[in-house]
PDB file of C-alpha atoms in Angstrom:
ATOM      1  CA  MET P   1     117.063 161.727  26.061  1.00  0.00           C
ATOM      2  CA  ILE P   2     113.270 162.046  25.772  1.00  0.00           C
ATOM      3  CA  PHE P   3     113.188 159.323  23.126  1.00  0.00           C
ATOM      4  CA  ASN P   4     115.117 156.905  25.326  1.00  0.00           C
ATOM      5  CA  LEU P   5     112.947 157.608  28.360  1.00  0.00           C
ATOM      6  CA  VAL P   6     109.747 157.021  26.403  1.00  0.00           C
ATOM      7  CA  VAL P   7     111.212 153.765  25.031  1.00  0.00           C
ATOM      8  CA  PHE P   8     111.887 152.587  28.588  1.00  0.00           C
ATOM      9  CA  VAL P   9     108.306 153.408  29.577  1.00  0.00           C
ATOM     10  CA  LEU P  10     106.939 151.568  26.531  1.00  0.00           C
ATOM     11  CA  ALA P  11     109.096 148.562  27.406  1.00  0.00           C
ATOM     12  CA  ILE P  12     107.461 148.431  30.837  1.00  0.00           C
ATOM     13  CA  LEU P  13     103.998 148.861  29.336  1.00  0.00           C
ATOM     14  CA  SER P  14     104.668 145.956  26.971  1.00  0.00           C
ATOM     15  CA  PHE P  15     104.659 143.645  30.001  1.00  0.00           C
ATOM     16  CA  VAL P  16     101.225 144.959  30.971  1.00  0.00           C
ATOM     17  CA  VAL P  17      99.879 144.366  27.462  1.00  0.00           C
ATOM     18  CA  GLN P  18     101.466 140.897  27.455  1.00  0.00           C
ATOM     19  CA  GLU P  19      99.140 139.841  30.258  1.00  0.00           C
ATOM     20  CA  PHE P  20      96.141 140.352  27.973  1.00  0.00           C
ATOM     21  CA  ILE P  21      97.522 138.602  24.886  1.00  0.00           C
ATOM     22  CA  PRO P  22      95.972 135.137  24.557  1.00  0.00           C
ATOM     23  CA  PRO P  23      97.646 132.181  22.839  1.00  0.00           C
ATOM     24  CA  PHE P  24      96.571 132.225  19.208  1.00  0.00           C
ATOM     25  CA  MET P  25      95.148 129.115  17.518  1.00  0.00           C
ATOM     26  CA  GLY P  26      95.190 127.272  20.846  1.00  0.00           C
ATOM     27  CA  GLU P  27      96.400 123.700  20.852  1.00  0.00           C
ATOM     28  CA  TYR P  28      97.092 123.755  17.101  1.00  0.00           C
ATOM     29  CA  THR P  29     100.268 125.719  17.839  1.00  0.00           C
ATOM     30  CA  TYR P  30     100.716 124.231  21.335  1.00  0.00           C
ATOM     31  CA  TYR P  31      99.569 127.525  22.836  1.00  0.00           C
ATOM     32  CA  ALA P  32     102.325 129.600  21.299  1.00  0.00           C
ATOM     33  CA  ARG P  33     102.167 133.250  22.304  1.00  0.00           C
ATOM     34  CA  LEU P  34     103.359 136.570  21.020  1.00  0.00           C
ATOM     35  CA  ASN P  35     106.230 137.578  23.318  1.00  0.00           C
ATOM     36  CA  LEU P  36     105.632 141.321  23.071  1.00  0.00           C
ATOM     37  CA  PRO P  37     108.270 142.493  25.601  1.00  0.00           C
ATOM     38  CA  ALA P  38     110.971 140.530  23.788  1.00  0.00           C
ATOM     39  CA  VAL P  39     109.828 141.749  20.370  1.00  0.00           C
ATOM     40  CA  PHE P  40     109.754 145.329  21.594  1.00  0.00           C
ATOM     41  CA  PHE P  41     113.248 145.006  23.043  1.00  0.00           C
ATOM     42  CA  PHE P  42     114.699 143.563  19.835  1.00  0.00           C
ATOM     43  CA  ALA P  43     113.081 146.313  17.746  1.00  0.00           C
ATOM     44  CA  ALA P  44     114.069 149.088  20.157  1.00  0.00           C
ATOM     45  CA  SER P  45     117.664 147.829  20.206  1.00  0.00           C
ATOM     46  CA  VAL P  46     117.930 148.972  16.603  1.00  0.00           C
ATOM     47  CA  ALA P  47     116.861 152.514  17.484  1.00  0.00           C
ATOM     48  CA  VAL P  48     118.580 153.354  20.774  1.00  0.00           C
ATOM     49  CA  PRO P  49     122.332 153.895  21.270  1.00  0.00           C
ATOM     50  CA  PHE P  50     124.469 151.117  22.710  1.00  0.00           C
ATOM     51  CA  PRO P  51     124.493 152.301  26.362  1.00  0.00           C
ATOM     52  CA  SER P  52     120.703 152.694  26.308  1.00  0.00           C
ATOM     53  CA  MET P  53     120.364 149.242  24.757  1.00  0.00           C
ATOM     54  CA  LEU P  54     122.277 147.748  27.686  1.00  0.00           C
ATOM     55  CA  VAL P  55     120.026 149.533  30.173  1.00  0.00           C
ATOM     56  CA  LEU P  56     116.979 148.361  28.228  1.00  0.00           C
ATOM     57  CA  ALA P  57     118.307 144.779  28.282  1.00  0.00           C
ATOM     58  CA  LEU P  58     118.742 145.017  32.052  1.00  0.00           C
ATOM     59  CA  LEU P  59     115.231 146.407  32.479  1.00  0.00           C
ATOM     60  CA  THR P  60     113.528 143.921  30.154  1.00  0.00           C
ATOM     61  CA  GLY P  61     115.462 140.908  31.380  1.00  0.00           C
ATOM     62  CA  PHE P  62     114.937 141.708  35.052  1.00  0.00           C
ATOM     63  CA  ILE P  63     111.182 142.260  34.699  1.00  0.00           C
ATOM     64  CA  TRP P  64     110.845 139.131  32.544  1.00  0.00           C
ATOM     65  CA  ASP P  65     112.616 136.956  35.119  1.00  0.00           C
ATOM     66  CA  ALA P  66     110.806 138.573  38.035  1.00  0.00           C
ATOM     67  CA  ARG P  67     107.466 137.882  36.343  1.00  0.00           C
ATOM     68  CA  TYR P  68     108.068 134.358  35.060  1.00  0.00           C
ATOM     69  CA  LEU P  69     110.657 132.855  37.452  1.00  0.00           C
ATOM     70  CA  PRO P  70     110.752 130.595  39.301  1.00  0.00           C
ATOM     71  CA  MET P  71     108.775 128.594  36.788  1.00  0.00           C
ATOM     72  CA  PRO P  72     105.817 126.476  37.805  1.00  0.00           C
ATOM     73  CA  ALA P  73     106.280 122.765  37.258  1.00  0.00           C
ATOM     74  CA  GLY P  74     106.854 122.212  33.562  1.00  0.00           C
ATOM     75  CA  GLY P  75     106.432 125.898  32.794  1.00  0.00           C
ATOM     76  CA  SER P  76     108.468 128.191  30.614  1.00  0.00           C
ATOM     77  CA  ASP P  77     107.923 130.421  27.636  1.00  0.00           C
ATOM     78  CA  LEU P  78     108.303 127.416  25.375  1.00  0.00           C
ATOM     79  CA  ILE P  79     106.602 124.953  27.724  1.00  0.00           C
ATOM     80  CA  PRO P  80     103.500 126.379  29.444  1.00  0.00           C
ATOM     81  CA  ALA P  81     102.341 124.472  32.524  1.00  0.00           C
ATOM     82  CA  ASP P  82      98.613 124.743  31.730  1.00  0.00           C
ATOM     83  CA  MET P  83      98.663 122.348  28.746  1.00  0.00           C
ATOM     84  CA  GLU P  84      96.896 119.002  28.911  1.00  0.00           C
ATOM     85  CA  LEU P  85      97.807 117.086  25.783  1.00  0.00           C
ATOM     86  CA  GLY P  86      98.101 113.561  27.104  1.00  0.00           C
ATOM     87  CA  VAL P  87     101.889 113.493  27.311  1.00  0.00           C
ATOM     88  CA  SER P  88     102.703 117.008  28.440  1.00  0.00           C
ATOM     89  CA  MET P  89     105.364 119.070  26.764  1.00  0.00           C
ATOM     90  CA  ALA P  90     107.031 119.372  30.133  1.00  0.00           C
ATOM     91  CA  GLU P  91     107.716 115.643  30.054  1.00  0.00           C
ATOM     92  CA  ALA P  92     108.700 115.784  26.382  1.00  0.00           C
ATOM     93  CA  ALA P  93     111.187 118.578  27.026  1.00  0.00           C
ATOM     94  CA  GLY P  94     112.234 117.458  30.500  1.00  0.00           C
ATOM     95  CA  MET P  95     111.620 120.804  32.173  1.00  0.00           C
ATOM     96  CA  SER P  96     111.120 121.278  35.887  1.00  0.00           C
ATOM     97  CA  ALA P  97     110.513 124.096  38.309  1.00  0.00           C
ATOM     98  CA  GLY P  98     113.260 126.528  39.138  1.00  0.00           C
ATOM     99  CA  ASP P  99     115.766 125.394  36.497  1.00  0.00           C
ATOM    100  CA  LEU P 100     116.443 128.959  35.368  1.00  0.00           C
ATOM    101  CA  GLN P 101     117.487 131.627  37.828  1.00  0.00           C
ATOM    102  CA  LEU P 102     116.852 135.354  38.070  1.00  0.00           C
ATOM    103  CA  GLY P 103     119.170 137.268  35.760  1.00  0.00           C
ATOM    104  CA  TYR P 104     119.651 134.805  32.916  1.00  0.00           C
ATOM    105  CA  SER P 105     117.371 136.804  30.608  1.00  0.00           C
ATOM    106  CA  VAL P 106     119.440 139.952  31.137  1.00  0.00           C
ATOM    107  CA  ILE P 107     122.468 138.240  29.607  1.00  0.00           C
ATOM    108  CA  ILE P 108     120.533 136.761  26.692  1.00  0.00           C
ATOM    109  CA  PHE P 109     118.775 140.034  25.898  1.00  0.00           C
ATOM    110  CA  GLY P 110     122.077 141.867  26.097  1.00  0.00           C
ATOM    111  CA  LEU P 111     123.742 139.524  23.613  1.00  0.00           C
ATOM    112  CA  MET P 112     120.778 139.687  21.230  1.00  0.00           C
ATOM    113  CA  GLY P 113     120.742 143.477  21.570  1.00  0.00           C
ATOM    114  CA  VAL P 114     124.383 143.672  20.479  1.00  0.00           C
ATOM    115  CA  LEU P 115     123.443 141.657  17.409  1.00  0.00           C
ATOM    116  CA  MET P 116     120.494 143.927  16.608  1.00  0.00           C
ATOM    117  CA  GLN P 117     122.718 147.018  16.858  1.00  0.00           C
ATOM    118  CA  GLY P 118     124.381 145.941  13.629  1.00  0.00           C
ATOM    119  CA  VAL P 119     121.327 146.847  11.523  1.00  0.00           C
ATOM    120  CA  ARG P 120     120.898 150.385  12.869  1.00  0.00           C
ATOM    121  CA  PRO P 121     122.026 152.010   9.582  1.00  0.00           C
ATOM    122  CA  LEU P 122     119.161 150.281   7.753  1.00  0.00           C
ATOM    123  CA  PHE P 123     116.618 151.349  10.353  1.00  0.00           C
ATOM    124  CA  LYS P 124     117.589 155.001  10.189  1.00  0.00           C
ATOM    125  CA  ARG P 125     117.224 154.906   6.383  1.00  0.00           C
ATOM    126  CA  GLY P 126     113.766 153.434   6.735  1.00  0.00           C
ATOM    127  CA  ARG P 127     114.771 150.046   5.280  1.00  0.00           C
ATOM    128  CA  LEU P 128     113.045 147.544   7.520  1.00  0.00           C
ATOM    129  CA  GLU P 129     113.380 144.316   5.545  1.00  0.00           C
ATOM    130  CA  LEU P 130     116.511 143.046   7.285  1.00  0.00           C
ATOM    131  CA  PRO P 131     115.604 144.501  10.710  1.00  0.00           C
ATOM    132  CA  VAL P 132     112.298 142.584  10.623  1.00  0.00           C
ATOM    133  CA  ILE P 133     114.115 139.378   9.688  1.00  0.00           C
ATOM    134  CA  MET P 134     116.625 140.020  12.465  1.00  0.00           C
ATOM    135  CA  VAL P 135     113.818 140.431  15.012  1.00  0.00           C
ATOM    136  CA  GLY P 136     112.518 137.023  13.948  1.00  0.00           C
ATOM    137  CA  PHE P 137     115.993 135.521  14.183  1.00  0.00           C
ATOM    138  CA  ALA P 138     116.624 137.062  17.607  1.00  0.00           C
ATOM    139  CA  THR P 139     113.262 135.784  18.880  1.00  0.00           C
ATOM    140  CA  ALA P 140     113.985 132.267  17.629  1.00  0.00           C
ATOM    141  CA  ALA P 141     117.481 132.357  19.155  1.00  0.00           C
ATOM    142  CA  TRP P 142     116.116 133.605  22.478  1.00  0.00           C
ATOM    143  CA  LEU P 143     113.520 130.825  22.668  1.00  0.00           C
ATOM    144  CA  LEU P 144     116.019 128.193  21.577  1.00  0.00           C
ATOM    145  CA  VAL P 145     118.667 129.265  24.087  1.00  0.00           C
ATOM    146  CA  GLN P 146     116.058 129.157  26.841  1.00  0.00           C
ATOM    147  CA  TYR P 147     115.177 125.574  25.957  1.00  0.00           C
ATOM    148  CA  LEU P 148     118.817 124.484  25.688  1.00  0.00           C
ATOM    149  CA  LEU P 149     119.743 126.145  28.976  1.00  0.00           C
ATOM    150  CA  ILE P 150     117.023 124.275  30.819  1.00  0.00           C
ATOM    151  CA  THR P 151     118.152 120.914  29.477  1.00  0.00           C
ATOM    152  CA  LEU P 152     121.770 121.809  30.263  1.00  0.00           C
ATOM    153  CA  LEU P 153     121.015 122.868  33.839  1.00  0.00           C
ATOM    154  CA  ARG P 154     119.181 119.601  34.413  1.00  0.00           C
ATOM    155  CA  GLY P 155     122.357 117.747  33.510  1.00  0.00           C
ATOM    156  CA  ASP P 156     120.915 115.945  30.500  1.00  0.00           C
ATOM    157  CA  PHE P 157     121.839 118.262  27.653  1.00  0.00           C
ATOM    158  CA  TYR P 158     120.957 116.753  24.306  1.00  0.00           C
ATOM    159  CA  LEU P 159     119.760 118.005  20.956  1.00  0.00           C
ATOM    160  CA  TYR P 160     116.264 116.576  21.176  1.00  0.00           C
ATOM    161  CA  PHE P 161     113.524 118.749  19.729  1.00  0.00           C
ATOM    162  CA  PRO P 162     110.029 117.239  19.913  1.00  0.00           C
ATOM    163  CA  THR P 163     107.386 118.461  17.485  1.00  0.00           C
ATOM    164  CA  PRO P 164     105.771 120.851  20.020  1.00  0.00           C
ATOM    165  CA  ILE P 165     109.096 122.658  20.417  1.00  0.00           C
ATOM    166  CA  TRP P 166     109.449 123.221  16.659  1.00  0.00           C
ATOM    167  CA  LEU P 167     105.838 124.385  16.368  1.00  0.00           C
ATOM    168  CA  LYS P 168     106.118 126.843  19.237  1.00  0.00           C
ATOM    169  CA  LEU P 169     109.508 128.054  18.034  1.00  0.00           C
ATOM    170  CA  GLY P 170     108.296 128.625  14.492  1.00  0.00           C
ATOM    171  CA  THR P 171     104.990 130.165  15.513  1.00  0.00           C
ATOM    172  CA  GLY P 172     106.610 132.498  18.036  1.00  0.00           C
ATOM    173  CA  THR P 173     109.090 133.638  15.396  1.00  0.00           C
ATOM    174  CA  MET P 174     106.296 134.249  12.892  1.00  0.00           C
ATOM    175  CA  TYR P 175     104.322 136.319  15.410  1.00  0.00           C
ATOM    176  CA  ALA P 176     107.431 138.396  16.139  1.00  0.00           C
ATOM    177  CA  MET P 177     108.052 139.151  12.450  1.00  0.00           C
ATOM    178  CA  LEU P 178     104.403 140.102  11.916  1.00  0.00           C
ATOM    179  CA  VAL P 179     104.309 142.516  14.853  1.00  0.00           C
ATOM    180  CA  SER P 180     107.803 144.025  14.550  1.00  0.00           C
ATOM    181  CA  PRO P 181     106.925 146.356  11.600  1.00  0.00           C
ATOM    182  CA  LEU P 182     104.264 147.971  13.807  1.00  0.00           C
ATOM    183  CA  VAL P 183     106.810 148.410  16.593  1.00  0.00           C
ATOM    184  CA  PHE P 184     109.292 149.949  14.151  1.00  0.00           C
ATOM    185  CA  LEU P 185     106.568 152.306  12.927  1.00  0.00           C
ATOM    186  CA  VAL P 186     105.844 153.416  16.486  1.00  0.00           C
ATOM    187  CA  LEU P 187     109.555 154.035  17.059  1.00  0.00           C
ATOM    188  CA  HIS P 188     109.832 156.061  13.838  1.00  0.00           C
ATOM    189  CA  ILE P 189     106.850 158.210  14.808  1.00  0.00           C
ATOM    190  CA  LEU P 190     108.228 158.678  18.310  1.00  0.00           C
ATOM    191  CA  ALA P 191     111.601 159.678  16.874  1.00  0.00           C
ATOM    192  CA  ARG P 192     109.982 162.313  14.652  1.00  0.00           C
ATOM    193  CA  VAL P 193     107.946 163.741  17.524  1.00  0.00           C
ATOM    194  CA  THR P 194     110.966 163.955  19.830  1.00  0.00           C
ATOM    195  CA  GLN P 195     113.353 164.990  17.000  1.00  0.00           C
ATOM    196  CA  TYR P 196     115.584 162.100  17.870  1.00  0.00           C
ATOM    197  CA  GLU P 197     118.674 161.468  15.738  1.00  0.00           C
ATOM    198  CA  ILE P 198     120.425 158.143  15.309  1.00  0.00           C
ATOM    199  CA  LYS P 199     124.209 158.405  15.344  1.00  0.00           C
ATOM    200  CA  TYR P 200     126.172 155.473  13.993  1.00  0.00           C
ATOM    201  CA  GLU P 201     129.937 155.470  13.312  1.00  0.00           C
ATOM    202  CA  GLY P 202     130.040 159.174  12.577  1.00  0.00           C
ATOM    203  CA  LEU P 203     126.962 159.157  10.345  1.00  0.00           C
ATOM    204  CA  ARG P 204     124.036 161.389  11.194  1.00  0.00           C
ATOM    205  CA  TYR P 205     120.429 161.012  10.253  1.00  0.00           C
ATOM    206  CA  SER P 206     117.565 163.240  11.331  1.00  0.00           C
ATOM    207  CA  PHE P 207     114.105 161.779  11.378  1.00  0.00           C
ATOM    208  CA  ASN P 208     112.575 165.225  10.874  1.00  0.00           C
ATOM    209  CA  GLY P 209     114.433 165.638   7.574  1.00  0.00           C
ATOM    210  CA  ARG P 210     116.804 168.388   8.693  1.00  0.00           C
TER     211      ARG P 210
END
């Protein structure tokens, strides 16, 4: 119980930290950012039980939408509105204000969380290779679904991916995979301190070695 509560608090704090994370490498990566709340959710989904994961998806998705929706003209996680690159990415991707509605992130985070639950046995054994890769995959899928949903809601769904989209998608995925081991380490330490045990299909594992 204590472990889950602290995870919820850390999820909220990740949104505060997100406000101070600048885009790395500027226009070279089309102002791609580390999406810390999403990365934290994907990593935490491997540690918490299924009901807690659903609550965490609701919390993360609701705060994300409340903070970033409705979008400013041309703005989204993939397409920031403050870019001036001649032909803006908003025009390249065809995004407009208010395309996505409050609550869509809850569904996407929930689906990605179900996927991340499948690697819980590896996490509790301390094997983080696949969990880290899965965090990268979930981040890429989340960004891609966001882009596709916007084009679909505008009524002109097509598989058109301009170079800025690929760069931001790849860079965001790379950032997620670089940061996720640190998040997993924090979760492992927290689990030891709170004597939290992961239970998965009848298997038991104690982080404190008992």
